[in-house]
Coordinates of C-alpha atoms in Angstrom, one line a residue:
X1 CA -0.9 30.2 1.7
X2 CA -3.5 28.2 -0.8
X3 CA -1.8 26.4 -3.8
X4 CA -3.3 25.6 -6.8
X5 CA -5.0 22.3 -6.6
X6 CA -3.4 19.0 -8.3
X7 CA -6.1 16.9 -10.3
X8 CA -5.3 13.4 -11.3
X9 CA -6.6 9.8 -10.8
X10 CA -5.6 8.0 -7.3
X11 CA -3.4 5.6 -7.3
X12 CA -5.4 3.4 -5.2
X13 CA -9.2 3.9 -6.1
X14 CA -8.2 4.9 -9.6
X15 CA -10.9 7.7 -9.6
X16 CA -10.5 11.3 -10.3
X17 CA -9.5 13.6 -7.5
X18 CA -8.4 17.0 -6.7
X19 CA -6.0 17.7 -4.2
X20 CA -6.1 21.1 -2.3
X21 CA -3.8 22.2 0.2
X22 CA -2.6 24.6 2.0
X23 CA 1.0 25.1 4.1
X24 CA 2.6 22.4 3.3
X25 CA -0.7 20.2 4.2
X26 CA -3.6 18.6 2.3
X27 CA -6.6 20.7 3.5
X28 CA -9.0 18.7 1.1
X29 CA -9.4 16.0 -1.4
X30 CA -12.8 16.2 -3.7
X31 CA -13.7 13.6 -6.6
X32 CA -13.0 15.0 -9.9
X33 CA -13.9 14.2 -13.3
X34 CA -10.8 12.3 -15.2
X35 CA -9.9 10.9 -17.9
X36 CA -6.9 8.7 -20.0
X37 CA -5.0 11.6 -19.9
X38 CA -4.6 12.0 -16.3
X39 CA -1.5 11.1 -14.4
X40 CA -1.7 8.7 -11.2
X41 CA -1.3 10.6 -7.7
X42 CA 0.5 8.8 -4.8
X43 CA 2.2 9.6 -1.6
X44 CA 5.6 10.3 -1.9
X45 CA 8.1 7.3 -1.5
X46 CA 10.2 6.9 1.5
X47 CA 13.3 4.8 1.8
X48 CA 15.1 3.5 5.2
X49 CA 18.2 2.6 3.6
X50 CA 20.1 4.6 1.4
X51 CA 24.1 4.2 1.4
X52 CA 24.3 6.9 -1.8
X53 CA 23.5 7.9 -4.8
X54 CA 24.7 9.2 -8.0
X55 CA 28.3 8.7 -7.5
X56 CA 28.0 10.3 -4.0
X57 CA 28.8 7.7 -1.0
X58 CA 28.0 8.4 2.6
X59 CA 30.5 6.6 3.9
X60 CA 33.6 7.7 1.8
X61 CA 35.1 9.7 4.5
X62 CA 34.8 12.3 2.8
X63 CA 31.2 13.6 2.2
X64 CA 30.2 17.4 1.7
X65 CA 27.1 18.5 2.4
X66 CA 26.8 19.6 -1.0
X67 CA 26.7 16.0 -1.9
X68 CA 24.2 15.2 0.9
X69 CA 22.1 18.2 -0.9
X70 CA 22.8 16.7 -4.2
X71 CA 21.6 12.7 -3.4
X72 CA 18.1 14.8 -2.1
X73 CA 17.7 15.9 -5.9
X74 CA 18.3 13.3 -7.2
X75 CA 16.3 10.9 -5.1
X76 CA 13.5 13.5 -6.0
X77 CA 13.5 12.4 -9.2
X78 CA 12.9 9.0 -8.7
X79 CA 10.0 9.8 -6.2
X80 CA 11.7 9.3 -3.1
X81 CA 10.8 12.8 -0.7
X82 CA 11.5 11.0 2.5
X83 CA 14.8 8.8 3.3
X84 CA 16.9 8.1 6.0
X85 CA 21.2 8.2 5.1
X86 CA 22.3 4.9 5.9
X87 CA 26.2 4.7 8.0
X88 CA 27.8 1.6 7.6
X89 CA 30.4 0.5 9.8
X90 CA 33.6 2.3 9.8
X91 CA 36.1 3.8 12.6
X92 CA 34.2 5.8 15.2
X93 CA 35.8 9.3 13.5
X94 CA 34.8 8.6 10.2
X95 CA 30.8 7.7 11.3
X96 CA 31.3 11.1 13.7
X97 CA 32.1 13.5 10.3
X98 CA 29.8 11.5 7.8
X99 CA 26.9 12.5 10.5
X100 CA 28.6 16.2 11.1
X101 CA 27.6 16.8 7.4
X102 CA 24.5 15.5 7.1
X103 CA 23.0 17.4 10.0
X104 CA 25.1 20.6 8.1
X105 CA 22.9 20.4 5.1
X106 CA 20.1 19.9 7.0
X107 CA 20.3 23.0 8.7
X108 CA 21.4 24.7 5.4
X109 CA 18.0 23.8 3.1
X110 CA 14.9 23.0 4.6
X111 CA 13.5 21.1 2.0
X112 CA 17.2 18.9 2.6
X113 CA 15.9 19.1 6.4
X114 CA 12.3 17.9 5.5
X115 CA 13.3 15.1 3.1
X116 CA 15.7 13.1 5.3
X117 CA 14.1 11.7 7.7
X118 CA 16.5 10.4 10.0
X119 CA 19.8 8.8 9.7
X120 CA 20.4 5.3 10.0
X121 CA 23.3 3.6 11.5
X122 CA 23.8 0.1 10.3
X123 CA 26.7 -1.2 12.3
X124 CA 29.4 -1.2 13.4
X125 CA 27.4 -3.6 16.3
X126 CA 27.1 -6.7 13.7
X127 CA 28.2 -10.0 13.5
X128 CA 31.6 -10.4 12.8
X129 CA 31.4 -13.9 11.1
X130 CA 31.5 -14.6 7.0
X131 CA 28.6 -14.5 5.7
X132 CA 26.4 -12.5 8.3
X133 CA 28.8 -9.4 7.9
X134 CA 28.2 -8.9 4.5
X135 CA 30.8 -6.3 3.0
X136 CA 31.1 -4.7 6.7
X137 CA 34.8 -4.1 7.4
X138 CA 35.6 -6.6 10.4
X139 CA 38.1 -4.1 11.9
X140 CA 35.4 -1.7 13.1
X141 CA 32.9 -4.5 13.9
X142 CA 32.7 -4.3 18.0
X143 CA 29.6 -4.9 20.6
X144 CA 27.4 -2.1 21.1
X145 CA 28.9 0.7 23.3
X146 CA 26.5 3.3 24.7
X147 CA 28.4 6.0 25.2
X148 CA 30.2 5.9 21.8
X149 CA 26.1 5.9 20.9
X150 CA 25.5 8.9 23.0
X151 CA 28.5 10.9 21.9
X152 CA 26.9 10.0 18.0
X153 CA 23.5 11.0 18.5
X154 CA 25.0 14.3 20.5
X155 CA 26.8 14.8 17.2
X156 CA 23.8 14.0 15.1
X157 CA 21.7 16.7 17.2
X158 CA 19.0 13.4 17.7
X159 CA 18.5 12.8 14.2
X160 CA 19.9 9.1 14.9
X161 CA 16.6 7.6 14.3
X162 CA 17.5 4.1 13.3
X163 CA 19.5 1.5 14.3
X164 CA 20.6 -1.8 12.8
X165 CA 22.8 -4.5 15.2
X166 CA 23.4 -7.8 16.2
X167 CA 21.7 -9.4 19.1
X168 CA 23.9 -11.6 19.8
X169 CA 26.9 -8.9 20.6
X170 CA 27.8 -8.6 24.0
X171 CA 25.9 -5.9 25.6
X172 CA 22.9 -5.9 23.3
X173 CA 20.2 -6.6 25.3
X174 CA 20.5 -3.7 27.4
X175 CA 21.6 -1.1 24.4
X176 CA 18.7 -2.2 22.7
X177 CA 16.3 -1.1 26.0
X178 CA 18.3 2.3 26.1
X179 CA 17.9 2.9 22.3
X180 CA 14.4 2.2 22.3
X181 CA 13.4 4.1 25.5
X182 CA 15.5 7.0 24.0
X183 CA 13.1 7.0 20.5
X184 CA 15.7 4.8 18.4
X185 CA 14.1 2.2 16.6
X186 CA 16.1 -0.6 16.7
X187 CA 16.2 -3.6 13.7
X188 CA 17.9 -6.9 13.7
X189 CA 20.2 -7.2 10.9
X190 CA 23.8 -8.7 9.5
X191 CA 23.2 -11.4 12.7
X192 CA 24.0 -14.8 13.4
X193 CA 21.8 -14.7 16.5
X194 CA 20.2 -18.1 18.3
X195 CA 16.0 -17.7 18.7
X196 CA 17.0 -17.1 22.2
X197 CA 19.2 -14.0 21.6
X198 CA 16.0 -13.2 19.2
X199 CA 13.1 -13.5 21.3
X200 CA 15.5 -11.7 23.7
X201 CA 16.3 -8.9 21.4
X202 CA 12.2 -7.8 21.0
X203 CA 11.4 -8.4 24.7
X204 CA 13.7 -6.3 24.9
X205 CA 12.6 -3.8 22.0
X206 CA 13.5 -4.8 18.8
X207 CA 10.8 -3.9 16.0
X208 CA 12.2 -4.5 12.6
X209 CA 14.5 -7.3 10.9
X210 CA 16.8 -5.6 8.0
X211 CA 16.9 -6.4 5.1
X212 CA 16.0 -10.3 5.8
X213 CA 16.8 -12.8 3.9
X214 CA 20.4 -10.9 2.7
X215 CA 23.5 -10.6 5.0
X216 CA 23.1 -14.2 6.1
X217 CA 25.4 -18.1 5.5
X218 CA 25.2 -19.7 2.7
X219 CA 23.9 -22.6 4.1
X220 CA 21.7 -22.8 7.5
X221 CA 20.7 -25.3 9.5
X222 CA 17.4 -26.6 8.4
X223 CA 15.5 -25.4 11.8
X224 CA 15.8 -23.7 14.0
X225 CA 17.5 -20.7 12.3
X226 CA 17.6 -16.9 12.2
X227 CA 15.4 -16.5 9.6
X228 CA 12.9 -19.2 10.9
X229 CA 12.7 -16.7 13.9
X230 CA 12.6 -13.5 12.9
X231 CA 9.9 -14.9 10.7
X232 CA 7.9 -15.8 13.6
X233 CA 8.3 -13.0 15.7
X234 CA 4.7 -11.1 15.4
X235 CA 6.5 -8.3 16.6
X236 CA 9.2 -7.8 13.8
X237 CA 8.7 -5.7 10.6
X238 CA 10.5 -6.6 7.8
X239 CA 12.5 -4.4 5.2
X240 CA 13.1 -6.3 1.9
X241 CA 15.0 -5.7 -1.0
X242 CA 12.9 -6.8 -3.9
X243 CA 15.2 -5.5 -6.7
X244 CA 14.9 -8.4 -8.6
X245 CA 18.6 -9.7 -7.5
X246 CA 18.7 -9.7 -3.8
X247 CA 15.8 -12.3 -3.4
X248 CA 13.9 -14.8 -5.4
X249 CA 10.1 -14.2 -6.0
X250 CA 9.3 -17.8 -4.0
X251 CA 11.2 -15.9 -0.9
X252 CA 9.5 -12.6 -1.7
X253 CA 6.5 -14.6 -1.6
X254 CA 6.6 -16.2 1.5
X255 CA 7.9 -13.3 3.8
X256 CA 5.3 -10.9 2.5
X257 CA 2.6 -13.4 3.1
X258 CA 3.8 -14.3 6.6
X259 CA 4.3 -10.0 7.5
X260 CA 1.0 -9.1 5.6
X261 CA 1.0 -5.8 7.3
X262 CA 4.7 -5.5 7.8
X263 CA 6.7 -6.1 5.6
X264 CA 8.2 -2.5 3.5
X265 CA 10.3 -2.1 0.7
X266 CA 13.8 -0.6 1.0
X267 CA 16.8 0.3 -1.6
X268 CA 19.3 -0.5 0.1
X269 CA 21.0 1.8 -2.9
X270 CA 24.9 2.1 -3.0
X271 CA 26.7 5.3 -5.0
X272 CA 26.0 3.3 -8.5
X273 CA 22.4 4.2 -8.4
X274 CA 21.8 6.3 -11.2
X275 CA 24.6 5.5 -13.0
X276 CA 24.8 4.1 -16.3
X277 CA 25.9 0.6 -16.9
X278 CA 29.6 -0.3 -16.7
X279 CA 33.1 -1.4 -14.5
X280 CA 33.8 1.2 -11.4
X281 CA 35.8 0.8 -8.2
X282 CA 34.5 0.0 -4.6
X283 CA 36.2 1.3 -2.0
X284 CA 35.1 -1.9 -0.3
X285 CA 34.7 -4.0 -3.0
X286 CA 37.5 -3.5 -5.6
X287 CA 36.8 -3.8 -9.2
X288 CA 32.8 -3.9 -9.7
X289 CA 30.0 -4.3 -12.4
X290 CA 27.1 -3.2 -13.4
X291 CA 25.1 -4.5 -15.4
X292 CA 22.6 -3.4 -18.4
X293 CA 19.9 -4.7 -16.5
X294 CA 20.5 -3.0 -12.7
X295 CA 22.6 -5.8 -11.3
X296 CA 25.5 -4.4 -9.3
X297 CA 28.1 -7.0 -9.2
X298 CA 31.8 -8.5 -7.8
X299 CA 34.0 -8.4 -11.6
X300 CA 36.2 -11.7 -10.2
X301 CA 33.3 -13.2 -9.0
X302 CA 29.7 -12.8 -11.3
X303 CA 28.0 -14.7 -8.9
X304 CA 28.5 -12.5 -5.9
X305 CA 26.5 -9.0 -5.5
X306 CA 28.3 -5.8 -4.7
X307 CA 25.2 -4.2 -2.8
X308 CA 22.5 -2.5 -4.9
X309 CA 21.9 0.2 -8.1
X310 CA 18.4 0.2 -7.5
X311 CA 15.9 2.7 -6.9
X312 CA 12.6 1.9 -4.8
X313 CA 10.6 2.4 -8.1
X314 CA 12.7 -0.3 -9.7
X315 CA 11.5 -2.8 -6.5
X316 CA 7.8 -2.1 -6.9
X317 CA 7.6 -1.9 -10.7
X318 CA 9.8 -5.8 -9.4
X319 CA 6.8 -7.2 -7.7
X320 CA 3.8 -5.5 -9.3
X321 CA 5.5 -7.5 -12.7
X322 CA 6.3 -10.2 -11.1
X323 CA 2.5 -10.8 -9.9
X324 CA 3.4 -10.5 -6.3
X325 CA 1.3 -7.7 -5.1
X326 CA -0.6 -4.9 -6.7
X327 CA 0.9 -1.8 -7.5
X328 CA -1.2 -0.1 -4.7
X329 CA 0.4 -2.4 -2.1
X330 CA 3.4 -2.3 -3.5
X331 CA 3.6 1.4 -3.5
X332 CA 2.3 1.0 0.4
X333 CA 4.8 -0.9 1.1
X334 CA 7.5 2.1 0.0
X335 CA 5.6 5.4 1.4
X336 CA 3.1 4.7 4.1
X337 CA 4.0 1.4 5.7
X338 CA 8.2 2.7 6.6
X339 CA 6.7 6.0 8.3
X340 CA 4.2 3.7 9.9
X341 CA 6.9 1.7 11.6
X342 CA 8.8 5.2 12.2
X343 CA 5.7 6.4 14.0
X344 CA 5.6 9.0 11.5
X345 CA 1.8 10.4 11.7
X346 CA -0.4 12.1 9.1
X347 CA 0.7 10.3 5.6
X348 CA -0.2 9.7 2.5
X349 CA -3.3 11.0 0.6
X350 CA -5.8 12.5 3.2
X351 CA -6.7 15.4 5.0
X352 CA -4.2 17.0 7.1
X353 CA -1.7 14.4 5.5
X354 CA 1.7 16.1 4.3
X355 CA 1.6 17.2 1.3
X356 CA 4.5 14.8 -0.1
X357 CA 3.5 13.3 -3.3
X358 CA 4.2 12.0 -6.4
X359 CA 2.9 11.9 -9.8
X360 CA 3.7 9.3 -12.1
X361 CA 2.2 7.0 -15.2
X362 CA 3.1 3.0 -15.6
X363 CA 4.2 2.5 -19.4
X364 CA 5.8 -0.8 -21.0
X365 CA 5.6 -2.1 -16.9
X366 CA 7.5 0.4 -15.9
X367 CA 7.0 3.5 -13.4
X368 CA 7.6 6.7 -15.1
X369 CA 7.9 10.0 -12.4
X370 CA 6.2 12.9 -13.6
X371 CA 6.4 15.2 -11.1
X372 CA 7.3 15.2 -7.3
X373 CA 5.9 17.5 -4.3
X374 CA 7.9 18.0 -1.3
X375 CA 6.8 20.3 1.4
X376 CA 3.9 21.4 -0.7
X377 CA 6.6 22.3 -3.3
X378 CA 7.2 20.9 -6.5
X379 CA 10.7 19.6 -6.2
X380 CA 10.7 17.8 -9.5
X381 CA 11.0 19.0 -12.5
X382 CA 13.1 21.6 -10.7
X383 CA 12.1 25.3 -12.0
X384 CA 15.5 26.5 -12.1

């Protein structure tokens, strides 16, 4: 069925365009007169980590599918139409229900179904040592077991479609060669690895380092390290949080100049997303803050973070202010480039792309969402 067309200025070229389409995909893009009035057009965002939102938290034990439903809305609103539910470590049971109810709103709402995109186990394969392991529970850390995989992604009806370990585990090379061979993307992440477990890991499969630079010691050895080596690696992506608190601009810097063309943007968003400033409890973390300006926090210890509150909005409007990259690369970096890596075909704004997109304006340095399309739908500002 045809849809009326949407008329606004690219976000890119920052010309006037006209976006037909029809079914759910863009059957034609035309120049078209604009002017200051006009909103900016862009390809919907998409986000590879997401732990919750809103006061909802996948890994409470206790998710509903009404909650999964509800995190879908209101990533809408913040331009995010594709995202993939990120599973911490936990006991094997608890991962086993969190991914019951996920694939139970998926199959309940189709536009739930279309806007997550996969789900995203991060752990419980990881590095059990300080530092490394981040706020991953060391009870349920273990080495990578491919039939407790299996059974998951049985559960999961092969939505699994990401996977984040340790190479170092025992085990890893091989469960990295059966995840990839299977259509699991595997990343490097929350590792204490050597550069030989590394190189090991992407000769063996390996495509993506997450979120580098966080979940790492203190202090390093000068060279060779982790970093150093995942760095190098031309065939690692990297996922970044560029939230303003996770990583300093000179590090921002440096890894998006060494990954030009690989480097994306991720949340990394806990439950206090979208919540207004203030003290709340952790169920991992205790007592927490958050601050005025987005910076989630430990309330004993200031100096320590307690994950993120950040949207992927909040990360670009980050580096476009902090003169890092432009806002078009920037906004690459959320929508395009993470499908890209997911071998996700036919996005962003061209012909036969999927009609995912999102309107916005920049005021005061700052992305304001006007309206999002998902499916060919417009999801946001809801009609009802």
């Amino acid at each position: 069925m045809m849809q009326a067309p949407l008329r606004g200025i690219h976000f890119e070229s920052g010309k006037g365009i006209e976006i037909h389409f029809e079914n759910e995909v863009v059957s034609n893009i035309v120049d078209a007169p604009s002017d200051e009035s006009f909103y900016r057009i862009a390809p919907g965002l998409v986000d590879l980590q997401v732990n919750g939102y809103n006061g909802i938290d996948f890994n409470s034990g206790n998710l509903t599918k009404e909650e999964v439903a509800k995190v879908v809305q209101c990533l809408w609103e913040v331009g995010v139409t594709t995202f993939y539910p990120t599973l911490i470590t936990n006991s094997d049971d608890t991962i086993s229900r969190a991914i019951e109810t996920i694939v139970a709103a998926c199959e309940e709402d189709k536009l739930v179904n279309d806007s997550i995109g996969g789900i995203h186990l991060e752990g419980p394969f990881l590095s059990s040592e300080e530092g490394p392991r981040g706020a991953h529970p060391l009870e349920h850390i273990k080495n990578p077991d491919w039939e407790l995989f299996k059974a998951w992604q049985e559960c999961a009806k092969g939505r699994i479609k990401l996977m984040t370990l340790a190479p170092e585990r025992e085990g890893a090379y091989d469960f990295i060669k059966k995840c990839t061979a299977s259509g699991v993307l595997v990343s490097l992440g929350h590792t204490a690895a050597t550069p030989d477990q590394i190189k090991n890991a992407v000769v063996a499969g390996a495509r993506m380092s997450t979120h580098l630079g966080n979940a790492a010691h203190l202090n390093l050895p000068r060279h060779p390290n982790y970093i150093w080596e995942q760095l190098a690696s031309d065939d690692l992506w990297i996922s970044l949080i560029a939230d303003g608190f996770h990583l300093p601009e000179s590090v921002l810097k440096v890894f998006m100049k060494v990954k030009p063309g690989k480097s994306i943007l991720v949340s990394d968003c806990t439950q206090f997303a979208g919540l207004p400033p203030g003290t709340y409890t952790s169920h991992i973390g205790g007592a927490i803050e958050l601050g005025k300006e987005g910076r989630l926090f430990m309330k004993k210890n200031p100096s320590l973070l307690a994950g993120s509150a950040q949207s992927l909005v909040n990360c670009i409007d980050h580096l476009v202010n902090s003169g890092l990259v432009s806002l078009p690369k920037a906004w690459h970096m959320a929508s395009k480039k993470p499908l890209e890596l997911m071998n996700v075909q036919s996005y962003g704004l061209s012909e036969n792309g999927k009609v995912d997109l999102v309107v916005f304006e920049r005021r005061l340095n700052k992305i304001e969402i006007v309206q999002t399309i998902k499916s060919g739908k417009v999801v946001y500002p809801s009609s009802s």
